[in-house]
PDB file of C-alpha atoms in Angstrom:
ATOM      1  CA  MET A  18      13.921  -6.221   3.954  1.00  0.00           C
ATOM      2  CA  ILE A  19      14.738  -7.565   0.270  1.00  0.00           C
ATOM      3  CA  LEU A  20      12.620  -5.541  -1.919  1.00  0.00           C
ATOM      4  CA  GLU A  21      10.960  -7.234  -5.325  1.00  0.00           C
ATOM      5  CA  ARG A  22       8.996  -4.650  -6.881  1.00  0.00           C
ATOM      6  CA  ILE A  23       7.767  -0.970  -6.507  1.00  0.00           C
ATOM      7  CA  ILE A  24       3.980  -0.770  -6.700  1.00  0.00           C
ATOM      8  CA  THR A  25       1.988   2.926  -7.363  1.00  0.00           C
ATOM      9  CA  LEU A  26      -1.365   3.747  -8.341  1.00  0.00           C
ATOM     10  CA  ALA A  27      -2.037   6.077 -11.551  1.00  0.00           C
ATOM     11  CA  SER A  28      -4.293   7.039 -14.521  1.00  0.00           C
ATOM     12  CA  SER A  29      -3.740   9.217 -17.289  1.00  0.00           C
ATOM     13  CA  LYS A  30      -4.496  12.413 -15.438  1.00  0.00           C
ATOM     14  CA  VAL A  31      -1.584  11.788 -13.332  1.00  0.00           C
ATOM     15  CA  ARG A  32       0.863  10.697 -15.924  1.00  0.00           C
ATOM     16  CA  LEU A  33       3.295  13.729 -15.487  1.00  0.00           C
ATOM     17  CA  ASP A  34       3.565  12.920 -12.107  1.00  0.00           C
ATOM     18  CA  PHE A  35       4.163   9.272 -12.751  1.00  0.00           C
ATOM     19  CA  LEU A  36       6.760   9.751 -15.354  1.00  0.00           C
ATOM     20  CA  ALA A  37       8.827  12.144 -12.713  1.00  0.00           C
ATOM     21  CA  MET A  38       8.255   9.478  -9.794  1.00  0.00           C
ATOM     22  CA  GLU A  39       9.266   6.777 -12.400  1.00  0.00           C
ATOM     23  CA  ARG A  40      12.252   8.661 -13.816  1.00  0.00           C
ATOM     24  CA  SER A  41      13.664   9.630 -10.092  1.00  0.00           C
ATOM     25  CA  LEU A  42      13.458   6.249  -8.883  1.00  0.00           C
ATOM     26  CA  ARG A  43      15.653   4.755 -12.215  1.00  0.00           C
ATOM     27  CA  ALA A  44      18.180   7.759 -11.404  1.00  0.00           C
ATOM     28  CA  THR A  45      18.472   6.120  -7.971  1.00  0.00           C
ATOM     29  CA  GLY A  46      19.687   2.888  -9.963  1.00  0.00           C
ATOM     30  CA  CYS A  47      16.714   1.445  -8.636  1.00  0.00           C
ATOM     31  CA  ASP A  48      15.859  -1.350 -11.594  1.00  0.00           C
ATOM     32  CA  LEU A  49      13.215  -3.269 -10.015  1.00  0.00           C
ATOM     33  CA  PRO A  50       9.881  -3.975 -11.849  1.00  0.00           C
ATOM     34  CA  LEU A  51       7.144  -0.739 -11.606  1.00  0.00           C
ATOM     35  CA  GLU A  52       3.575  -2.221 -10.858  1.00  0.00           C
ATOM     36  CA  VAL A  53       0.967   0.350 -11.491  1.00  0.00           C
ATOM     37  CA  ILE A  54      -2.472  -0.388 -10.189  1.00  0.00           C
ATOM     38  CA  PRO A  55      -4.726   1.431 -12.358  1.00  0.00           C
ATOM     39  CA  TYR A  56      -6.954   4.163 -10.709  1.00  0.00           C
ATOM     40  CA  ASN A  57      -9.687   3.605 -13.703  1.00  0.00           C
ATOM     41  CA  ASP A  58      -9.814   2.657 -16.961  1.00  0.00           C
ATOM     42  CA  ASP A  59      -8.197   5.695 -17.991  1.00  0.00           C
ATOM     43  CA  ARG A  60      -4.472   4.589 -18.717  1.00  0.00           C
ATOM     44  CA  PHE A  61      -1.581   5.610 -20.841  1.00  0.00           C
ATOM     45  CA  GLU A  62       1.786   3.771 -22.084  1.00  0.00           C
ATOM     46  CA  LEU A  63       4.272   3.131 -19.461  1.00  0.00           C
ATOM     47  CA  PRO A  64       7.767   3.169 -19.678  1.00  0.00           C
ATOM     48  CA  LYS A  65      10.084  -0.174 -19.937  1.00  0.00           C
ATOM     49  CA  ASN A  66      10.160  -2.400 -16.908  1.00  0.00           C
ATOM     50  CA  SER A  67       6.470  -1.012 -15.668  1.00  0.00           C
ATOM     51  CA  THR A  68       3.441  -2.860 -16.221  1.00  0.00           C
ATOM     52  CA  TRP A  69      -0.421  -2.350 -15.078  1.00  0.00           C
ATOM     53  CA  LEU A  70      -1.214  -4.375 -12.396  1.00  0.00           C
ATOM     54  CA  GLU A  71      -4.277  -6.460 -13.310  1.00  0.00           C
ATOM     55  CA  ASN A  72      -6.713  -7.890 -11.003  1.00  0.00           C
ATOM     56  CA  PRO A  73     -10.470  -7.592 -12.245  1.00  0.00           C
ATOM     57  CA  GLU A  74     -11.614  -9.064  -9.527  1.00  0.00           C
ATOM     58  CA  PHE A  75     -10.451  -7.193  -6.711  1.00  0.00           C
ATOM     59  CA  TYR A  76     -11.175  -3.920  -8.619  1.00  0.00           C
ATOM     60  CA  SER A  77     -14.796  -5.061  -9.025  1.00  0.00           C
ATOM     61  CA  TRP A  78     -15.363  -5.578  -5.557  1.00  0.00           C
ATOM     62  CA  ILE A  79     -14.318  -1.683  -4.798  1.00  0.00           C
ATOM     63  CA  SER A  80     -16.562  -1.014  -7.484  1.00  0.00           C
ATOM     64  CA  ARG A  81     -19.476  -2.914  -6.467  1.00  0.00           C
ATOM     65  CA  ARG A  82     -19.404  -1.274  -2.998  1.00  0.00           C
ATOM     66  CA  CYS A  83     -19.243   2.173  -4.337  1.00  0.00           C
ATOM     67  CA  ALA A  84     -15.668   2.891  -2.572  1.00  0.00           C
ATOM     68  CA  HIS A  85     -13.191   5.529  -3.602  1.00  0.00           C
ATOM     69  CA  PRO A  86     -10.772   4.310  -6.203  1.00  0.00           C
ATOM     70  CA  MET A  87      -8.276   5.111  -4.143  1.00  0.00           C
ATOM     71  CA  MET A  88      -9.161   1.965  -2.065  1.00  0.00           C
ATOM     72  CA  ARG A  89      -7.610  -0.131  -5.023  1.00  0.00           C
ATOM     73  CA  LYS A  90      -4.474   0.707  -3.199  1.00  0.00           C
ATOM     74  CA  TYR A  91      -5.208  -1.706  -0.490  1.00  0.00           C
ATOM     75  CA  LEU A  92      -4.158  -4.335  -2.902  1.00  0.00           C
ATOM     76  CA  PRO A  93      -0.516  -4.443  -1.590  1.00  0.00           C
ATOM     77  CA  LEU A  94      -1.353  -5.210   1.659  1.00  0.00           C
ATOM     78  CA  THR A  95      -1.887  -8.939  -0.200  1.00  0.00           C
ATOM     79  CA  MET A  96       1.659  -9.217  -1.071  1.00  0.00           C
ATOM     80  CA  SER A  97       5.116  -9.015   0.186  1.00  0.00           C
ATOM     81  CA  ASN A  98       8.361  -7.473  -0.393  1.00  0.00           C
ATOM     82  CA  TYR A  99       7.156  -4.359  -2.045  1.00  0.00           C
ATOM     83  CA  GLN A 100       7.609  -0.449  -1.580  1.00  0.00           C
ATOM     84  CA  TYR A 101       4.190   1.381  -2.529  1.00  0.00           C
ATOM     85  CA  CYS A 102       4.568   5.116  -3.460  1.00  0.00           C
ATOM     86  CA  ASP A 103       1.783   7.326  -4.639  1.00  0.00           C
ATOM     87  CA  SER A 104       2.513   8.704  -7.989  1.00  0.00           C
ATOM     88  CA  ASP A 105       3.250  12.476  -6.741  1.00  0.00           C
ATOM     89  CA  LEU A 106       6.891  11.825  -5.367  1.00  0.00           C
ATOM     90  CA  VAL A 107      10.011  11.444  -6.358  1.00  0.00           C
ATOM     91  CA  PHE A 108      12.764   9.337  -4.910  1.00  0.00           C
ATOM     92  CA  LEU A 109      15.908  10.851  -3.687  1.00  0.00           C
ATOM     93  CA  SER A 110      17.578   7.541  -2.745  1.00  0.00           C
ATOM     94  CA  ASP A 111      17.466   4.053  -3.777  1.00  0.00           C
ATOM     95  CA  PRO A 112      14.742   2.453  -1.598  1.00  0.00           C
ATOM     96  CA  THR A 113      16.424  -0.860  -1.865  1.00  0.00           C
ATOM     97  CA  LYS A 114      19.385   0.659  -0.161  1.00  0.00           C
ATOM     98  CA  VAL A 115      17.442   2.531   2.544  1.00  0.00           C
ATOM     99  CA  LEU A 116      15.108  -0.366   3.430  1.00  0.00           C
ATOM    100  CA  ALA A 117      17.835  -3.178   3.342  1.00  0.00           C
ATOM    101  CA  ASP A 118      18.231  -3.354   7.225  1.00  0.00           C
ATOM    102  CA  HIS A 119      14.839  -2.786   8.132  1.00  0.00           C
ATOM    103  CA  SER A 120      11.830  -5.556   8.232  1.00  0.00           C
ATOM    104  CA  GLY A 121       8.430  -5.687   9.145  1.00  0.00           C
ATOM    105  CA  PHE A 122       6.386  -2.564   8.068  1.00  0.00           C
ATOM    106  CA  VAL A 123       8.167   0.495   7.313  1.00  0.00           C
ATOM    107  CA  VAL A 124       7.199   4.352   6.681  1.00  0.00           C
ATOM    108  CA  ALA A 125       9.008   7.384   6.619  1.00  0.00           C
ATOM    109  CA  CYS A 126       6.084  10.283   7.254  1.00  0.00           C
ATOM    110  CA  THR A 127       5.369  12.648   9.792  1.00  0.00           C
ATOM    111  CA  GLU A 128       1.712  12.049   9.749  1.00  0.00           C
ATOM    112  CA  TRP A 129       2.077  11.676  13.893  1.00  0.00           C
ATOM    113  CA  ASN A 130       2.031  15.322  13.863  1.00  0.00           C
ATOM    114  CA  LYS A 131      -0.889  15.672  11.679  1.00  0.00           C
ATOM    115  CA  PRO A 132      -3.098  12.357  12.416  1.00  0.00           C
ATOM    116  CA  GLN A 133      -6.495  14.080  11.458  1.00  0.00           C
ATOM    117  CA  TRP A 134      -5.945  12.490   7.942  1.00  0.00           C
ATOM    118  CA  THR A 135      -5.436   8.971   9.005  1.00  0.00           C
ATOM    119  CA  VAL A 136      -8.388   8.467  10.625  1.00  0.00           C
ATOM    120  CA  CYS A 137     -12.500   8.672  11.022  1.00  0.00           C
ATOM    121  CA  GLU A 138     -14.175   8.641  13.770  1.00  0.00           C
ATOM    122  CA  GLU A 139     -14.875   4.935  13.882  1.00  0.00           C
ATOM    123  CA  SER A 140     -11.201   3.866  13.677  1.00  0.00           C
ATOM    124  CA  LYS A 141     -10.069   6.507  15.920  1.00  0.00           C
ATOM    125  CA  ALA A 142     -12.278   5.175  18.349  1.00  0.00           C
ATOM    126  CA  PHE A 143     -10.766   1.740  17.667  1.00  0.00           C
ATOM    127  CA  LEU A 144      -7.149   2.976  17.821  1.00  0.00           C
ATOM    128  CA  ALA A 145      -7.527   5.099  21.268  1.00  0.00           C
ATOM    129  CA  GLY A 146      -8.722   1.536  22.686  1.00  0.00           C
ATOM    130  CA  LYS A 147      -5.673  -0.176  21.525  1.00  0.00           C
ATOM    131  CA  TYR A 148      -3.020   2.568  21.860  1.00  0.00           C
ATOM    132  CA  SER A 149      -2.969   5.603  24.563  1.00  0.00           C
ATOM    133  CA  THR A 150      -0.478   7.308  22.315  1.00  0.00           C
ATOM    134  CA  TRP A 151      -2.216   6.054  18.694  1.00  0.00           C
ATOM    135  CA  GLN A 152      -0.559   9.299  17.205  1.00  0.00           C
ATOM    136  CA  LYS A 153       2.539   7.730  16.794  1.00  0.00           C
ATOM    137  CA  ASN A 154       1.585   4.800  15.245  1.00  0.00           C
ATOM    138  CA  VAL A 155      -0.522   6.110  12.100  1.00  0.00           C
ATOM    139  CA  PHE A 156       1.292   6.646   9.019  1.00  0.00           C
ATOM    140  CA  CYS A 157       0.547   8.188   5.577  1.00  0.00           C
ATOM    141  CA  ALA A 158      -0.906   5.845   2.929  1.00  0.00           C
ATOM    142  CA  GLY A 159       0.856   7.358  -0.032  1.00  0.00           C
ATOM    143  CA  GLN A 160       4.257   5.385   0.765  1.00  0.00           C
ATOM    144  CA  TYR A 161       5.454   2.663   2.874  1.00  0.00           C
ATOM    145  CA  ALA A 162       7.069  -0.695   2.599  1.00  0.00           C
ATOM    146  CA  CYS A 163       6.739  -4.125   3.755  1.00  0.00           C
ATOM    147  CA  ASP A 164       8.400  -7.794   3.714  1.00  0.00           C
ATOM    148  CA  ARG A 165       5.120  -9.748   4.035  1.00  0.00           C
ATOM    149  CA  ALA A 166       1.536 -10.158   3.250  1.00  0.00           C
ATOM    150  CA  LEU A 167      -0.652  -8.835   5.765  1.00  0.00           C
ATOM    151  CA  TYR A 168      -3.788 -10.385   4.406  1.00  0.00           C
ATOM    152  CA  THR A 169      -4.813 -13.091   1.746  1.00  0.00           C
ATOM    153  CA  GLN A 170      -7.403 -11.341  -0.802  1.00  0.00           C
ATOM    154  CA  ALA A 171     -10.094 -13.082   0.775  1.00  0.00           C
ATOM    155  CA  GLY A 172      -9.193 -12.226   3.937  1.00  0.00           C
ATOM    156  CA  LEU A 173      -8.765  -8.414   3.275  1.00  0.00           C
ATOM    157  CA  ILE A 174     -12.364  -8.163   1.459  1.00  0.00           C
ATOM    158  CA  GLU A 175     -13.638 -10.072   4.754  1.00  0.00           C
ATOM    159  CA  PHE A 176     -12.338  -7.519   7.077  1.00  0.00           C
ATOM    160  CA  ALA A 177     -13.217  -4.745   5.060  1.00  0.00           C
ATOM    161  CA  GLU A 178     -16.838  -6.128   5.035  1.00  0.00           C
ATOM    162  CA  ARG A 179     -17.153  -6.143   8.809  1.00  0.00           C
ATOM    163  CA  PRO A 180     -19.931  -3.984  10.297  1.00  0.00           C
ATOM    164  CA  ALA A 181     -17.281  -2.058  12.513  1.00  0.00           C
ATOM    165  CA  ASN A 182     -14.702  -1.773   9.719  1.00  0.00           C
ATOM    166  CA  ARG A 183     -17.291  -0.523   6.909  1.00  0.00           C
ATOM    167  CA  ALA A 184     -16.812   3.242   7.754  1.00  0.00           C
ATOM    168  CA  ALA A 185     -13.021   3.412   7.831  1.00  0.00           C
ATOM    169  CA  CYS A 186     -12.344   0.668   5.093  1.00  0.00           C
ATOM    170  CA  LEU A 187     -15.182   1.174   2.419  1.00  0.00           C
ATOM    171  CA  ASP A 188     -17.585   4.149   2.986  1.00  0.00           C
ATOM    172  CA  PHE A 189     -14.985   6.848   3.886  1.00  0.00           C
ATOM    173  CA  SER A 190     -15.460   9.360   1.103  1.00  0.00           C
ATOM    174  CA  LEU A 191     -12.343  11.346   0.630  1.00  0.00           C
ATOM    175  CA  HIS A 192      -9.480   8.948   0.547  1.00  0.00           C
ATOM    176  CA  ASP A 193      -8.144   5.369   1.447  1.00  0.00           C
ATOM    177  CA  GLN A 194      -5.970   6.386   4.397  1.00  0.00           C
ATOM    178  CA  PRO A 195      -8.337   5.677   7.734  1.00  0.00           C
ATOM    179  CA  GLY A 196      -8.913   2.508   5.682  1.00  0.00           C
ATOM    180  CA  THR A 197      -5.204   1.655   5.205  1.00  0.00           C
ATOM    181  CA  ASN A 198      -3.898   2.623   8.616  1.00  0.00           C
ATOM    182  CA  LEU A 199      -6.959   0.080  10.015  1.00  0.00           C
ATOM    183  CA  PHE A 200      -5.958  -2.779   7.806  1.00  0.00           C
ATOM    184  CA  VAL A 201      -2.236  -2.462   9.150  1.00  0.00           C
ATOM    185  CA  LEU A 202      -2.204  -1.329  12.668  1.00  0.00           C
ATOM    186  CA  SER A 203      -5.140  -4.271  13.303  1.00  0.00           C
ATOM    187  CA  THR A 204      -2.463  -6.773  12.694  1.00  0.00           C
ATOM    188  CA  ASP A 205       0.797  -7.394  14.743  1.00  0.00           C
ATOM    189  CA  VAL A 206       3.164  -6.430  12.206  1.00  0.00           C
ATOM    190  CA  PRO A 207       6.282  -4.913  13.576  1.00  0.00           C
ATOM    191  CA  MET A 208       6.323  -1.022  12.340  1.00  0.00           C
ATOM    192  CA  THR A 209       8.828   1.394  12.294  1.00  0.00           C
ATOM    193  CA  ASN A 210       8.595   5.114  10.914  1.00  0.00           C
ATOM    194  CA  LEU A 211      12.115   6.338  10.090  1.00  0.00           C
ATOM    195  CA  THR A 212      11.347  10.125  11.263  1.00  0.00           C
ATOM    196  CA  LEU A 213      10.883   8.899  14.856  1.00  0.00           C
ATOM    197  CA  PRO A 214      13.573   8.258  17.477  1.00  0.00           C
ATOM    198  CA  PRO A 215      15.901   6.217  17.125  1.00  0.00           C
ATOM    199  CA  HIS A 216      16.197   7.105  13.550  1.00  0.00           C
ATOM    200  CA  GLN A 217      17.362  10.590  12.017  1.00  0.00           C
ATOM    201  CA  MET A 218      15.520  10.618   8.923  1.00  0.00           C
ATOM    202  CA  GLU A 219      14.096  14.244   8.335  1.00  0.00           C
ATOM    203  CA  SER A 220      10.486  14.954   6.637  1.00  0.00           C
ATOM    204  CA  THR A 221       9.509  12.925   3.594  1.00  0.00           C
ATOM    205  CA  TRP A 222       6.274  15.471   2.808  1.00  0.00           C
ATOM    206  CA  ALA A 223       7.180  18.613   1.056  1.00  0.00           C
ATOM    207  CA  GLY A 224       4.674  20.865   2.890  1.00  0.00           C
ATOM    208  CA  ASP A 225       7.353  20.372   5.817  1.00  0.00           C
ATOM    209  CA  TYR A 226       9.847  22.558   3.664  1.00  0.00           C
ATOM    210  CA  PRO A 227       8.669  26.194   3.082  1.00  0.00           C
ATOM    211  CA  GLY A 228      12.191  27.693   2.305  1.00  0.00           C
ATOM    212  CA  SER A 229      15.381  26.174   1.784  1.00  0.00           C
ATOM    213  CA  TYR A 230      15.821  22.710   2.947  1.00  0.00           C
ATOM    214  CA  GLU A 231      19.454  21.074   1.926  1.00  0.00           C
ATOM    215  CA  HIS A 232      21.353  22.373   5.423  1.00  0.00           C
ATOM    216  CA  LEU A 233      18.729  19.752   7.245  1.00  0.00           C
ATOM    217  CA  TRP A 234      19.881  16.837   5.456  1.00  0.00           C
ATOM    218  CA  LYS A 235      23.655  17.303   6.080  1.00  0.00           C
ATOM    219  CA  ALA A 236      24.055  15.247   9.051  1.00  0.00           C
ATOM    220  CA  PRO A 237      24.453  11.350   8.143  1.00  0.00           C
ATOM    221  CA  GLY A 238      20.873   9.638   8.078  1.00  0.00           C
ATOM    222  CA  THR A 239      19.076  12.731   7.861  1.00  0.00           C
ATOM    223  CA  LYS A 240      18.109  13.206   4.061  1.00  0.00           C
ATOM    224  CA  PRO A 241      14.997  11.575   3.507  1.00  0.00           C
ATOM    225  CA  TYR A 242      14.906   9.100   0.515  1.00  0.00           C
ATOM    226  CA  LEU A 243      12.233  10.051  -1.199  1.00  0.00           C
ATOM    227  CA  MET A 244       9.745  13.437  -1.222  1.00  0.00           C
ATOM    228  CA  HIS A 245       6.154  13.464  -1.237  1.00  0.00           C
ATOM    229  CA  TYR A 246       3.794  16.376  -2.737  1.00  0.00           C
ATOM    230  CA  ALA A 247       0.306  15.117  -1.439  1.00  0.00           C
ATOM    231  CA  GLY A 248      -1.958  17.918  -0.999  1.00  0.00           C
ATOM    232  CA  GLY A 249      -1.643  19.729  -4.241  1.00  0.00           C
ATOM    233  CA  LEU A 250       2.004  21.517  -3.153  1.00  0.00           C
ATOM    234  CA  LEU A 251       3.225  21.423  -6.184  1.00  0.00           C
ATOM    235  CA  ASP A 252       0.603  24.372  -7.526  1.00  0.00           C
ATOM    236  CA  GLU A 253       2.910  26.684  -5.418  1.00  0.00           C
ATOM    237  CA  PRO A 254       6.104  27.592  -6.117  1.00  0.00           C
ATOM    238  CA  LYS A 255       8.679  26.221  -3.357  1.00  0.00           C
ATOM    239  CA  PRO A 256      12.601  25.511  -3.520  1.00  0.00           C
ATOM    240  CA  ILE A 257      11.693  22.076  -2.618  1.00  0.00           C
ATOM    241  CA  ASN A 258       9.433  21.518  -5.579  1.00  0.00           C
ATOM    242  CA  ASP A 259      12.528  21.528  -8.050  1.00  0.00           C
ATOM    243  CA  LEU A 260      13.357  18.101  -6.814  1.00  0.00           C
ATOM    244  CA  PHE A 261      10.334  16.857  -8.827  1.00  0.00           C
ATOM    245  CA  PHE A 262      10.447  19.385 -11.920  1.00  0.00           C
ATOM    246  CA  GLN A 263      13.722  18.467 -12.850  1.00  0.00           C
ATOM    247  CA  PHE A 264      12.317  14.983 -14.149  1.00  0.00           C
ATOM    248  CA  LEU A 265       9.924  16.766 -16.465  1.00  0.00           C
ATOM    249  CA  THR A 266      11.098  17.756 -20.063  1.00  0.00           C
ATOM    250  CA  ARG A 267      10.747  21.197 -21.122  1.00  0.00           C
ATOM    251  CA  ALA A 268       7.740  19.938 -23.255  1.00  0.00           C
ATOM    252  CA  GLU A 269       6.130  18.243 -20.534  1.00  0.00           C
ATOM    253  CA  ARG A 270       6.834  21.257 -17.897  1.00  0.00           C
ATOM    254  CA  GLN A 271       4.938  23.587 -20.528  1.00  0.00           C
ATOM    255  CA  GLU A 272       1.983  20.909 -20.591  1.00  0.00           C
ATOM    256  CA  TRP A 273       2.018  20.860 -16.495  1.00  0.00           C
ATOM    257  CA  ASP A 274       1.890  24.772 -16.485  1.00  0.00           C
ATOM    258  CA  GLN A 275      -0.764  24.868 -18.865  1.00  0.00           C
ATOM    259  CA  GLN A 276      -2.853  22.204 -16.928  1.00  0.00           C
ATOM    260  CA  LEU A 277      -2.437  24.548 -13.839  1.00  0.00           C
ATOM    261  CA  ALA A 278      -3.975  27.271 -15.619  1.00  0.00           C
ATOM    262  CA  THR A 279      -6.715  25.503 -16.448  1.00  0.00           C
ATOM    263  CA  ARG A 280      -7.246  24.374 -12.734  1.00  0.00           C
ATOM    264  CA  ARG A 281      -6.969  27.848 -11.504  1.00  0.00           C
ATOM    265  CA  ALA A 282      -9.093  29.424 -14.186  1.00  0.00           C
ATOM    266  CA  ALA A 283     -12.043  26.848 -13.246  1.00  0.00           C
ATOM    267  CA  ALA A 284     -11.410  27.668  -9.843  1.00  0.00           C
ATOM    268  CA  ALA A 285     -11.614  31.171 -10.459  1.00  0.00           C
ATOM    269  CA  LYS A 286     -14.816  31.353 -12.079  1.00  0.00           C
ATOM    270  CA  ARG A 287     -16.450  28.690  -9.691  1.00  0.00           C
ATOM    271  CA  GLY A 288     -15.645  31.618  -7.031  1.00  0.00           C
ATOM    272  CA  HIS A 289     -17.996  33.875  -8.968  1.00  0.00           C
ATOM    273  CA  TRP A 290     -20.949  31.557  -8.613  1.00  0.00           C
ATOM    274  CA  PRO A 291     -23.659  32.882  -6.224  1.00  0.00           C
ATOM    275  CA  LEU A 292     -22.939  32.563  -2.873  1.00  0.00           C
ATOM    276  CA  GLY A 293     -25.738  29.775  -2.082  1.00  0.00           C
ATOM    277  CA  VAL A 294     -23.811  27.292  -4.724  1.00  0.00           C
ATOM    278  CA  ARG A 295     -20.659  28.084  -3.276  1.00  0.00           C
ATOM    279  CA  LEU A 296     -21.553  27.291   0.513  1.00  0.00           C
ATOM    280  CA  LEU A 297     -23.274  23.903  -1.195  1.00  0.00           C
ATOM    281  CA  ASN A 298     -19.810  22.994  -3.007  1.00  0.00           C
ATOM    282  CA  GLN A 299     -17.560  23.688   0.018  1.00  0.00           C
ATOM    283  CA  ALA A 300     -19.947  21.457   2.082  1.00  0.00           C
ATOM    284  CA  LEU A 301     -20.201  18.870  -0.730  1.00  0.00           C
ATOM    285  CA  ARG A 302     -15.854  19.080  -0.291  1.00  0.00           C
ATOM    286  CA  PHE A 303     -16.255  17.563   3.011  1.00  0.00           C
ATOM    287  CA  ILE A 304     -18.191  14.279   1.393  1.00  0.00           C
ATOM    288  CA  ASP A 305     -16.479  13.791  -1.720  1.00  0.00           C
ATOM    289  CA  LYS A 306     -13.811  16.362  -3.180  1.00  0.00           C
ATOM    290  CA  ARG A 307     -14.427  14.643  -6.924  1.00  0.00           C
ATOM    291  CA  PHE A 308     -17.881  16.320  -7.481  1.00  0.00           C
ATOM    292  CA  TRP A 309     -19.285  19.917  -7.349  1.00  0.00           C
ATOM    293  CA  VAL A 310     -22.531  21.231  -8.031  1.00  0.00           C
ATOM    294  CA  GLN A 311     -22.380  23.037 -11.532  1.00  0.00           C
ATOM    295  CA  TRP A 312     -24.268  26.849 -11.458  1.00  0.00           C
ATOM    296  CA  ARG A 313     -25.485  27.992 -14.913  1.00  0.00           C
ATOM    297  CA  PRO A 314     -27.406  31.095 -15.374  1.00  0.00           C
ATOM    298  CA  VAL A 315     -31.383  30.704 -16.270  1.00  0.00           C
ATOM    299  CA  THR A 316     -31.964  31.966 -19.755  1.00  0.00           C
ATOM    300  CA  ALA A 317     -35.308  32.922 -21.662  1.00  0.00           C
TER     301      ALA A 317
END
């Protein structure tokens, strides 16, 4: 695979995540263009050799369908020779070198041992009918690479709009993972997961490293080429998080800590709301994590 671009998704809310990711990429020696899908209209100034990936027609379709903004991440499936990565990860090795000997659709994740996040009921039924061991085929939509376009833009939209596919590709309210998996696993593209045999790569998800980790990467080929912090893992102190925070300046780390303190204070305040409101919000989180019911006491 000859990579031509790195693609990510960002808004100003994850500016610090993006900066750490971008700096880690450049630290590996990779100088490929970094193309940024805008999560929304809330943008920020990008560093050199990074540009916003404009496609108003595609983004308008996502908005018209009231789909989750993360579903803008379907756009790379219409492109070729790219590495997609979420903003909450850091590169440990140059992806152009790691992926040079591979082709097709390449992932490096351990979603095979936690596949519940990669499917909804409808897509799970489809996959179970196609693979008896469907769990080993699913992948994290936060990082993958592909050397070919799997769909045209019109073809991707047509696939998503099919009644059988809408639940996963458009209506799933939490994120884009079921849709992305359904899109890819409905094609005949050759797939490789570098964390499965015959490959030797250790996990690329920080949640698989509760303590020390470097001793796990000593054998040739075992060191992951990126580390993904999906699931709010950077909010808790872990040794593996140093790989991320080393790419923030002192002022940026202070900004990060202040944002974390603000989030924790808001969460603590919500924890003291009446039981009925808290239970309602717990239920709402299963539908859409972006929203919650605000409680305000009635005053005379």
